Amino acid sequence: MYWRLLLLTSLVTVVSTVRLRSDQPTKDWWEHAGFYQIYPRSFKDSDQDGIGDLNGITEKLPYLKDIGMRGFWLSPMYKSPMADFGYDISDFRDIQPEYVTMDNFRRQVAEAKRLGLKVILDYVPNHSSDEHEWFLKSAQRVAGYEDYYVWRDGKPNPDDPSKPLPPNNWLSGFRGSAWQWNDERKQFYYHLFTAKQPDLNFRNPKVVEEMKEILRFWLDLGVDGFRIDSVGCMFEVLPDENGDFPDEPLSGTTQDVEDFAYLEHIYTIDRPGNVEMVYEWRKLLENYRKEHGGDTRILMTESWSSLDIIKPYFRDIRGNEGAQMPFNFRLITELNATSTAYHFKNVIDSWMAIVDENHTANWVLGNHDRSRVGTRFGERRIDGMAMVELTLPGVSVTYQGDEIGMTDVDITWEQTVDPAGCNEGRENYAAKSRDPVRTPFQWDDSSLAGFTSGTNTWLPVGPNYLQVNVKVESSNPKSHLNIFKALMELRESDTFLYGDWRTIAFNEQVFVIVRDLPSSSTYITVVNLGNSVQIINGSQLVKYIPKALSYAIVDGLSSHNIGDSVNTGSIKLQPYEAFVLEAKRPADRMVRAVICDRWLNF
Ligand code: NOJ
Ligand code: MG
């Protein structure tokens, strides 16, 4: 009787399955994109000076295509004295001479378009360089420019009246007071980052307009969107009636009075104006598209704050739309080599809880400011982390080199150039320096890793470049690179594009992601986070699961092969082993369609 019922309903199920496929809502180009972050100084040098440049990037764009990327975001390539390696911009409309010319940039955009790659630029509204024309004019009080930056009188210094004290206790993210004396103007200016990065005054409508013009300038050159730097830092609290800013309270977390963490940044970070500004930029992008046509232009925002702060960057309760991609850094900030599967589940589920049905999740696993994936999680977990990132729903963001398993490079104090490290001094530089993650990209096993044909590089090449490089890994099917590529390909399939998702902590050590779509295969990502053998029963993960599953992707040291089958009731994982399993039994789907309306049972 049961089987007859099943047979009768099969036809209906097949028909509805077909309908379901064509019913999938179409996705905008960015909604399932893989983005690649390029750090221009370290990607590829084309002119032998040991510093990456635009032509180097252009030459390597086919590589991005080859690894399945849809677009890339470029850390700043604008004109800069390089106090913060490009995040100190002296001309928002020009190219840094080391990275060569505007024509090179035009060629890069044209080549990207030819390859179908989208170009996202880093937009740095919070500050300029102190060598920017606006700052020079502001320091001289040139009419119209007086209020382009955040200037304040000093406080009287009882010990030395000729040397006023900073206006208040605000600190720089790179150590010490956030106030720098300017002798020309005889006032202090506020700088959240280095003293060579004065904060622009976003309370000045002229600054707001200037910065909008800069967006239009790059849109006219054909870029597809922007990553907004330090978005939570643009607005400071409104001053009191005397024009004074209040001191920030002590955080109580450190005794180090110069450390940024010494204060609670209630007056300088995450002020309400920031997100309002993002809504305006979103409108600008939408209007630009209405006028000029073309695909959606997108915004990515850089905020490391808590989820309640991040959520309105998507949209607010009044319906203002913000960034399509408020960066989700939680795989970086909340997880590491000691995290359990319960942590993983919690971190992922809590992020998904702020993404409503009209918005799209994104996953950032690394960038130029934080320790690399292989160093944070341990090299043995590199493939497993790629599986986690790339089998979750939505957009992925990969920092250059993570796909081949580059790790942090030891940099001596003498070699250190990052201001975040230099300002800490010889004893402590290593805790804050970002140089270890910014070393030259490892292309091949020739000298200097194929990054340059010159004789030196601006930061040393990682010592593991003989094994960890694109050329060697390309010819090894079990390399990080080939596993990464296989994952990028897999995530183009319907289940990953449109499927439901669930995370499961099977126990402390085994973390699972299930992706399911009624009309396609179900995929189960299984990651053993720990160093003991684990055996799991697949039928406890997914209801009506077939008796046998097959390996769709396996980590580089796994003894299994793609396509091998595994008994669902007893899935064995070696220490740190990770794989993606596939369940493809249409017959089971039909049973499922008859008996229950959902594949998953949670
Ligand atoms: C965030 C950037 O990612 C970082 O590299 C930079 O130092 C600061 N913003 C200042 O622009
Ligand atoms: Mg060069």
XYZ file of C-alpha atoms and ligand atoms in Angstrom:
614
model
C 0.000 0.000 0.000
C 2.782 2.356 1.034
C 4.807 1.619 -2.099
C 1.773 2.084 -4.307
C 1.189 5.446 -2.755
C 4.786 6.255 -3.350
C 4.589 5.273 -7.025
C 1.446 7.266 -7.522
C 2.936 10.362 -6.053
C 6.299 10.068 -7.778
C 5.078 11.671 -10.938
C 3.571 14.597 -9.082
C 6.805 14.992 -7.163
C 8.904 15.016 -10.315
C 6.681 17.645 -11.863
C 6.791 19.813 -8.761
C 10.534 19.340 -8.532
C 10.956 20.692 -12.029
C 8.734 23.618 -11.200
C 10.684 24.323 -8.062
C 13.920 24.638 -10.004
C 12.582 27.207 -12.427
C 10.883 28.999 -9.562
C 14.110 29.914 -7.843
C 14.359 33.655 -7.511
C 17.122 35.048 -9.665
C 20.116 36.264 -7.742
C 21.769 39.580 -8.388
C 25.383 39.219 -9.494
C 26.888 39.885 -6.070
C 24.554 37.760 -3.956
C 26.491 34.592 -4.350
C 29.794 36.043 -5.450
C 33.218 34.998 -4.323
C 35.263 38.159 -3.726
C 39.011 38.250 -3.505
C 40.884 40.914 -1.568
C 43.988 42.200 -3.294
C 46.615 44.059 -1.313
C 48.237 45.892 -4.250
C 51.645 46.287 -2.676
C 52.041 42.544 -2.273
C 50.199 40.839 -5.105
C 52.474 41.018 -8.139
C 55.306 43.335 -9.115
C 55.590 44.033 -12.831
C 58.437 46.560 -12.860
C 61.139 44.975 -10.700
C 61.023 47.489 -7.842
C 59.954 44.838 -5.345
C 56.573 46.521 -4.841
C 53.373 45.179 -6.325
C 51.607 47.346 -8.872
C 48.516 47.696 -11.044
C 49.977 46.029 -14.127
C 51.025 43.128 -11.950
C 47.433 42.760 -10.781
C 46.080 43.047 -14.318
C 48.448 40.337 -15.486
C 47.108 38.011 -12.789
C 43.381 38.649 -13.226
C 42.958 35.352 -15.135
C 44.121 33.620 -11.942
C 41.181 35.143 -10.070
C 38.863 33.911 -12.765
C 40.473 30.499 -12.634
C 39.855 30.114 -8.910
C 36.200 31.004 -9.373
C 36.102 34.629 -8.230
C 33.351 36.969 -9.372
C 35.126 40.123 -8.296
C 37.899 41.602 -6.212
C 38.346 44.464 -3.810
C 41.540 46.393 -3.906
C 43.139 47.867 -0.818
C 44.011 51.506 -1.583
C 46.060 52.188 -4.689
C 45.650 55.978 -4.450
C 48.394 58.525 -4.121
C 49.835 58.252 -0.637
C 52.934 59.017 1.445
C 52.505 55.414 2.660
C 52.486 56.186 6.370
C 49.766 53.521 6.653
C 50.541 51.833 3.339
C 47.889 53.548 1.295
C 45.303 54.232 3.997
C 46.762 57.741 4.187
C 45.593 59.250 0.916
C 47.022 62.505 -0.398
C 44.923 62.518 -3.570
C 41.680 60.552 -3.688
C 41.625 60.873 -7.487
C 45.098 59.729 -8.399
C 47.231 56.586 -8.369
C 50.245 56.039 -6.144
C 53.327 56.436 -8.412
C 54.775 53.129 -7.132
C 51.647 51.431 -8.464
C 52.103 53.499 -11.628
C 49.454 55.321 -13.679
C 45.784 56.049 -14.103
C 46.043 54.509 -17.557
C 47.197 51.297 -15.926
C 44.082 51.445 -13.778
C 41.822 52.028 -16.791
C 43.411 49.037 -18.482
C 42.831 46.969 -15.343
C 39.134 47.828 -15.268
C 38.815 47.030 -18.989
C 40.569 43.704 -18.548
C 38.430 42.866 -15.519
C 35.294 43.610 -17.521
C 36.519 41.438 -20.377
C 36.996 38.567 -17.922
C 33.679 39.186 -16.185
C 35.282 40.286 -12.923
C 33.826 43.112 -10.867
C 36.117 45.778 -9.432
C 35.535 47.099 -5.920
C 37.685 49.939 -4.592
C 38.626 50.761 -1.041
C 36.990 54.043 -0.102
C 38.608 55.746 2.878
C 36.290 58.548 4.025
C 37.335 58.834 7.672
C 40.676 60.500 7.060
C 43.105 61.763 4.473
C 46.842 62.142 4.542
C 48.245 65.227 6.262
C 49.833 65.847 2.860
C 46.436 66.142 1.188
C 45.796 69.589 -0.295
C 42.702 69.969 1.927
C 44.738 69.475 5.059
C 47.456 71.872 3.959
C 44.792 74.497 3.276
C 42.953 73.739 6.492
C 46.143 74.143 8.510
C 46.605 77.547 6.870
C 42.957 78.427 7.507
C 42.387 79.026 3.802
C 38.823 80.299 3.408
C 36.360 77.461 2.918
C 38.757 74.795 4.245
C 38.924 75.826 7.906
C 36.569 73.082 9.049
C 37.588 70.212 6.810
C 39.234 68.479 9.760
C 38.542 68.200 13.488
C 40.527 71.065 15.019
C 40.539 72.062 18.670
C 42.442 74.407 20.941
C 44.741 72.751 23.419
C 44.267 72.842 27.157
C 46.584 75.171 29.114
C 49.706 73.434 30.344
C 50.536 74.615 33.882
C 54.091 73.253 33.594
C 54.904 74.830 30.259
C 52.468 77.482 28.939
C 54.184 77.342 25.522
C 53.160 73.690 25.093
C 49.391 73.289 25.333
C 47.989 69.915 26.290
C 45.665 67.836 24.078
C 42.003 68.889 24.268
C 40.908 65.635 25.901
C 41.888 62.021 26.601
C 40.924 60.449 23.265
C 43.342 57.827 22.016
C 44.635 56.765 18.624
C 44.080 53.206 17.445
C 47.801 53.184 16.768
C 48.796 54.193 20.315
C 49.003 57.420 22.288
C 46.924 60.580 22.119
C 44.608 61.001 19.151
C 45.460 64.720 19.128
C 48.405 66.136 17.228
C 49.633 69.694 17.610
C 49.883 71.698 14.383
C 52.305 74.561 14.701
C 51.034 76.422 11.704
C 47.444 76.628 12.886
C 48.372 76.549 16.570
C 45.705 73.975 17.283
C 45.430 70.250 17.720
C 43.816 68.015 15.114
C 42.142 64.702 15.778
C 43.528 61.521 14.206
C 42.112 58.137 15.057
C 44.959 56.454 13.194
C 48.512 57.785 12.731
C 49.246 61.488 13.085
C 49.663 61.461 9.309
C 45.979 60.487 8.973
C 43.927 63.473 10.184
C 40.211 62.717 10.520
C 37.950 64.520 8.082
C 35.124 66.482 9.643
C 31.906 64.818 8.542
C 29.850 67.487 10.309
C 30.916 69.803 7.496
C 28.524 69.474 4.516
C 31.342 70.467 2.176
C 33.350 67.431 3.263
C 30.310 65.221 2.751
C 29.867 66.608 -0.766
C 33.575 66.327 -1.643
C 33.553 62.691 -0.584
C 30.443 61.997 -2.664
C 32.156 63.514 -5.684
C 34.978 61.061 -5.188
C 32.541 58.147 -5.369
C 31.175 59.546 -8.638
C 34.682 60.018 -10.011
C 35.503 56.302 -9.628
C 32.047 55.175 -10.726
C 32.659 57.106 -13.953
C 35.810 55.055 -14.389
C 33.701 51.923 -14.325
C 34.117 50.504 -10.831
C 31.387 48.259 -9.448
C 31.375 49.283 -5.817
C 33.286 50.247 -2.725
C 34.592 48.763 0.480
C 34.164 51.500 3.065
C 37.116 51.754 5.401
C 36.643 52.391 9.135
C 32.976 53.117 8.629
C 32.274 53.244 12.359
C 34.774 56.022 12.979
C 33.548 58.870 10.782
C 31.439 60.817 13.266
C 32.561 61.917 16.683
C 30.104 63.041 19.357
C 28.701 66.566 18.969
C 30.748 69.016 21.055
C 29.161 70.851 23.979
C 28.183 74.525 23.843
C 31.814 75.571 24.367
C 32.924 73.411 21.487
C 34.571 70.884 23.823
C 34.497 67.126 23.434
C 34.014 65.014 26.584
C 36.671 62.603 27.818
C 35.976 58.943 27.194
C 35.570 56.705 30.268
C 38.225 54.168 31.217
C 37.477 50.646 30.087
C 39.209 48.992 33.009
C 40.621 46.325 30.700
C 44.233 47.526 30.640
C 46.560 49.711 32.685
C 48.450 50.803 29.579
C 47.351 54.446 29.268
C 48.492 54.692 25.644
C 46.724 51.575 24.449
C 43.512 52.187 22.516
C 41.782 49.598 24.716
C 42.403 51.816 27.772
C 39.241 53.801 26.980
C 35.692 52.941 26.170
C 35.080 54.617 22.829
C 31.579 55.847 23.409
C 32.212 59.277 21.854
C 34.361 58.331 18.883
C 33.204 54.954 17.549
C 29.807 53.773 16.296
C 28.109 57.144 16.553
C 24.718 57.244 14.811
C 25.837 59.498 11.938
C 27.973 56.782 10.371
C 25.185 54.514 9.282
C 23.145 57.491 8.066
C 26.043 58.395 5.817
C 26.064 54.873 4.397
C 22.352 55.209 3.533
C 23.192 58.360 1.598
C 25.974 56.607 -0.287
C 23.675 53.725 -1.105
C 21.185 56.222 -2.576
C 23.988 57.783 -4.563
C 24.878 54.398 -6.025
C 21.249 53.599 -6.837
C 20.767 56.972 -8.510
C 23.981 56.542 -10.425
C 22.678 53.276 -11.780
C 19.368 54.871 -12.756
C 21.227 57.531 -14.705
C 23.955 55.397 -16.202
C 22.527 51.883 -16.304
C 24.660 48.810 -15.774
C 24.645 46.255 -12.973
C 24.063 46.933 -9.291
C 26.911 48.841 -7.646
C 27.597 47.528 -4.189
C 28.876 48.655 -0.808
C 30.865 46.608 1.682
C 31.405 48.180 5.107
C 34.278 47.608 7.494
C 32.997 47.534 11.041
C 34.300 45.150 13.687
C 31.527 45.982 16.143
C 28.840 43.843 17.716
C 25.892 42.429 15.776
C 23.437 45.066 17.026
C 25.708 47.722 15.534
C 26.194 45.801 12.279
C 22.518 45.067 11.635
C 21.434 48.613 10.683
C 24.222 48.741 8.110
C 22.005 46.404 6.088
C 18.881 48.481 6.591
C 17.132 50.431 9.328
C 13.595 50.221 10.645
C 12.590 53.206 8.503
C 13.474 51.157 5.429
C 16.727 52.911 4.542
C 18.960 50.493 2.700
C 22.667 50.567 3.529
C 25.453 48.263 2.472
C 24.752 45.028 0.634
C 27.682 43.564 2.528
C 28.340 44.809 6.045
C 31.449 42.686 6.429
C 30.959 39.708 8.691
C 34.272 39.341 10.517
C 33.024 36.916 13.111
C 34.889 33.923 11.759
C 37.973 36.052 12.473
C 37.079 37.695 15.758
C 35.076 34.988 17.516
C 36.766 31.755 16.469
C 40.247 30.306 16.647
C 42.132 27.046 17.076
C 40.609 26.446 20.508
C 36.967 26.943 19.484
C 34.587 24.037 19.810
C 31.879 23.017 17.363
C 29.404 24.719 19.714
C 31.288 27.997 19.270
C 31.213 27.571 15.512
C 27.483 26.940 15.529
C 26.795 29.863 17.796
C 28.936 32.312 15.836
C 27.396 31.339 12.513
C 23.793 31.118 13.704
C 23.953 34.438 15.530
C 25.220 36.154 12.389
C 22.495 34.518 10.290
C 19.942 35.833 12.758
C 20.690 39.423 11.689
C 20.339 38.636 7.980
C 16.669 38.847 7.043
C 15.147 37.333 3.909
C 15.781 40.480 1.866
C 19.490 40.502 2.629
C 22.463 38.275 2.039
C 25.013 36.749 4.374
C 28.740 37.188 3.827
C 31.764 35.474 5.323
C 35.192 37.058 5.653
C 37.858 34.596 6.684
C 40.907 36.844 6.510
C 42.249 40.237 5.545
C 45.332 42.433 5.585
C 44.848 43.454 9.231
C 44.533 40.084 10.959
C 46.571 36.967 11.342
C 46.131 34.511 8.479
C 43.685 31.600 8.589
C 46.465 28.999 8.646
C 48.082 30.736 11.611
C 44.876 31.453 13.529
C 43.402 27.974 13.153
C 46.548 25.954 12.538
C 47.735 24.721 9.164
C 45.973 21.404 9.503
C 42.622 23.180 9.587
C 43.131 25.287 6.449
C 41.019 23.094 4.161
C 38.344 22.587 6.808
C 38.015 26.352 7.286
C 37.706 26.841 3.530
C 34.921 24.241 3.560
C 33.123 26.118 6.328
C 33.429 29.474 4.617
C 32.533 28.299 1.156
C 29.617 26.001 1.944
C 27.703 28.561 4.000
C 25.027 30.579 2.194
C 25.835 33.931 0.602
C 28.986 35.783 -0.325
C 32.555 34.746 0.461
C 35.528 37.079 0.835
C 39.007 35.616 0.555
C 42.210 37.455 1.372
C 44.963 36.929 -1.178
C 47.117 33.939 -0.324
C 44.678 32.262 2.044
C 43.537 30.035 -0.823
C 47.034 28.559 -1.095
C 47.508 28.352 2.658
C 50.018 31.161 3.166
C 50.753 31.672 6.855
C 52.021 34.632 8.915
C 55.660 35.357 8.188
C 58.047 36.201 11.020
C 59.234 39.773 10.547
C 62.046 41.163 12.679
C 61.824 44.514 14.415
C 64.346 45.896 11.912
C 62.168 44.771 9.004
C 58.953 46.110 10.528
C 57.283 48.935 8.607
C 53.636 48.819 9.693
C 52.905 51.816 11.958
C 50.693 49.609 14.149
C 53.850 47.593 14.919
C 56.422 50.411 14.873
C 54.468 52.490 17.395
C 54.561 49.639 19.910
C 58.351 49.591 20.054
C 60.900 46.796 19.808
C 59.531 44.823 22.756
C 55.907 44.658 21.731
C 55.810 45.256 17.981
C 55.009 41.643 17.111
C 51.695 41.714 18.983
C 50.308 44.497 16.789
C 52.273 44.514 13.540
C 50.311 43.550 10.438
C 53.403 43.027 8.290
C 53.350 39.224 8.789
C 50.131 38.963 6.766
C 51.179 41.408 4.062
C 54.198 39.628 2.635
C 54.529 39.072 -1.120
C 52.124 36.649 -2.736
C 53.733 33.301 -3.469
C 53.281 32.552 -7.162
C 55.935 29.919 -7.782
C 59.134 28.328 -6.505
C 61.530 30.625 -8.346
C 63.525 33.161 -6.364
C 61.326 35.655 -4.489
C 58.362 33.364 -5.157
C 57.761 34.782 -8.619
C 56.419 37.963 -7.018
C 59.073 40.093 -8.696
C 61.863 39.622 -11.178
C 63.785 42.308 -9.306
C 66.266 41.603 -6.543
C 64.392 42.653 -3.417
C 60.879 42.861 -2.019
C 59.359 45.478 0.278
C 58.636 42.806 2.904
C 60.428 39.462 2.996
C 58.977 36.481 1.154
C 57.590 33.720 3.393
C 60.118 30.928 3.942
C 57.579 28.253 2.952
C 57.267 29.573 -0.613
C 58.968 26.520 -2.151
C 55.958 24.377 -1.226
C 53.255 26.969 -0.689
C 52.803 28.601 -4.070
C 50.352 28.620 -6.948
C 52.555 26.759 -9.402
C 53.411 23.790 -7.198
C 49.901 23.561 -5.771
C 48.285 23.676 -9.208
C 49.777 20.328 -10.096
C 48.803 18.639 -6.835
C 45.130 17.624 -6.769
C 45.168 17.542 -2.954
C 46.651 21.018 -2.479
C 44.889 23.806 -0.588
C 44.526 25.604 -3.898
C 42.796 22.744 -5.694
C 40.498 22.063 -2.764
C 39.639 25.748 -2.664
C 38.896 25.702 -6.397
C 36.722 22.605 -6.087
C 34.746 24.310 -3.320
C 34.324 27.457 -5.400
C 32.979 25.327 -8.215
C 30.686 23.326 -5.967
C 29.142 26.440 -4.481
C 27.880 27.386 -7.930
C 25.459 24.457 -7.811
C 21.773 24.979 -7.040
C 21.953 23.577 -3.524
C 24.478 26.195 -2.502
C 22.829 28.968 -4.466
C 19.291 28.409 -3.282
C 19.365 25.734 -0.622
C 18.376 25.776 2.984
C 21.133 25.636 5.588
C 21.655 24.223 9.062
C 24.641 24.142 11.356
C 25.063 21.272 13.787
C 27.520 20.766 16.614
C 27.545 16.969 16.591
C 29.678 17.107 19.699
C 32.414 19.457 20.975
C 34.709 18.492 18.154
C 32.652 17.777 15.063
C 31.064 20.694 13.297
C 28.574 20.119 10.501
C 26.869 22.300 7.913
C 23.931 20.843 5.979
C 22.833 22.450 2.716
C 19.652 21.158 1.217
C 17.446 21.893 -1.740
C 14.528 19.619 -2.555
C 15.370 19.418 -6.247
C 19.117 18.791 -5.890
C 21.713 16.922 -3.891
C 22.028 17.522 -0.190
C 25.557 18.398 0.947
C 26.943 17.852 4.397
C 30.164 19.574 5.431
C 31.793 17.671 8.278
C 34.819 19.137 10.066
C 36.744 17.443 12.831
C 38.162 20.408 14.746
C 40.191 18.303 17.127
C 43.027 15.835 17.285
C 41.183 12.607 18.064
C 39.357 10.162 15.804
C 35.610 10.731 15.679
C 32.838 8.500 14.406
C 29.480 10.022 13.684
C 26.159 8.684 12.610
C 24.869 10.610 9.613
C 21.270 9.692 10.275
C 21.450 11.847 13.391
C 22.229 14.821 11.165
C 19.655 14.574 8.426
C 16.340 12.779 8.414
C 15.699 10.237 5.640
C 19.334 10.276 4.692
C 20.436 7.560 2.231
C 22.380 4.609 3.638
C 25.430 5.622 1.695
C 26.853 9.050 0.961
C 29.713 10.000 -1.298
C 32.694 12.264 -0.739
C 32.274 15.404 -2.850
C 35.380 17.158 -1.483
C 38.024 15.906 0.945
C 40.795 17.778 2.749
C 44.338 17.427 1.477
C 45.489 14.831 4.006
C 42.348 12.738 3.969
C 42.796 9.140 2.824
C 39.441 9.254 1.035
C 38.905 10.009 -2.603
C 36.252 12.106 -4.218
C 33.403 9.845 -5.315
C 34.144 7.104 -2.725
C 31.113 6.114 -0.765
C 30.756 6.061 3.002
C 28.327 4.200 5.202
C 26.015 6.843 6.621
C 25.687 5.074 9.943
C 29.389 5.233 10.672
C 31.268 8.189 9.269
C 34.805 8.129 10.579
C 36.964 11.215 10.829
C 40.684 11.206 11.443
C 42.105 14.050 13.575
C 41.335 17.369 11.818
C 39.833 15.586 8.857
C 37.227 17.559 6.925
C 35.056 16.740 3.945
C 31.886 17.591 2.124
C 29.541 14.651 1.641
C 26.876 14.402 -0.985
C 23.520 12.683 -0.701
C 22.002 12.232 -4.140
C 19.168 9.764 -4.104
C 16.178 11.141 -5.895
C 14.096 8.215 -4.634
C 14.621 9.335 -1.057
C 13.538 12.789 -2.007
C 10.273 11.442 -3.277
C 9.680 9.601 -0.030
C 10.480 12.768 1.762
C 8.175 14.801 -0.425
C 5.328 12.494 0.392
C 5.933 12.041 4.072
C 7.089 15.429 5.222
C 7.452 18.834 3.752
C 10.971 19.352 4.895
C 14.093 17.350 4.389
C 15.615 18.447 7.627
C 14.351 17.584 11.018
C 15.306 20.306 13.484
C 41.198 49.796 8.330
C 42.177 49.236 7.377
O 41.813 47.943 7.020
C 43.542 49.319 8.030
O 44.512 48.637 7.298
C 43.885 50.769 8.200
O 45.096 50.887 8.913
C 42.798 51.529 8.947
N 41.473 51.185 8.522
C 42.949 53.001 8.744
O 42.567 53.370 7.444
Mg 56.340 47.455 -8.889
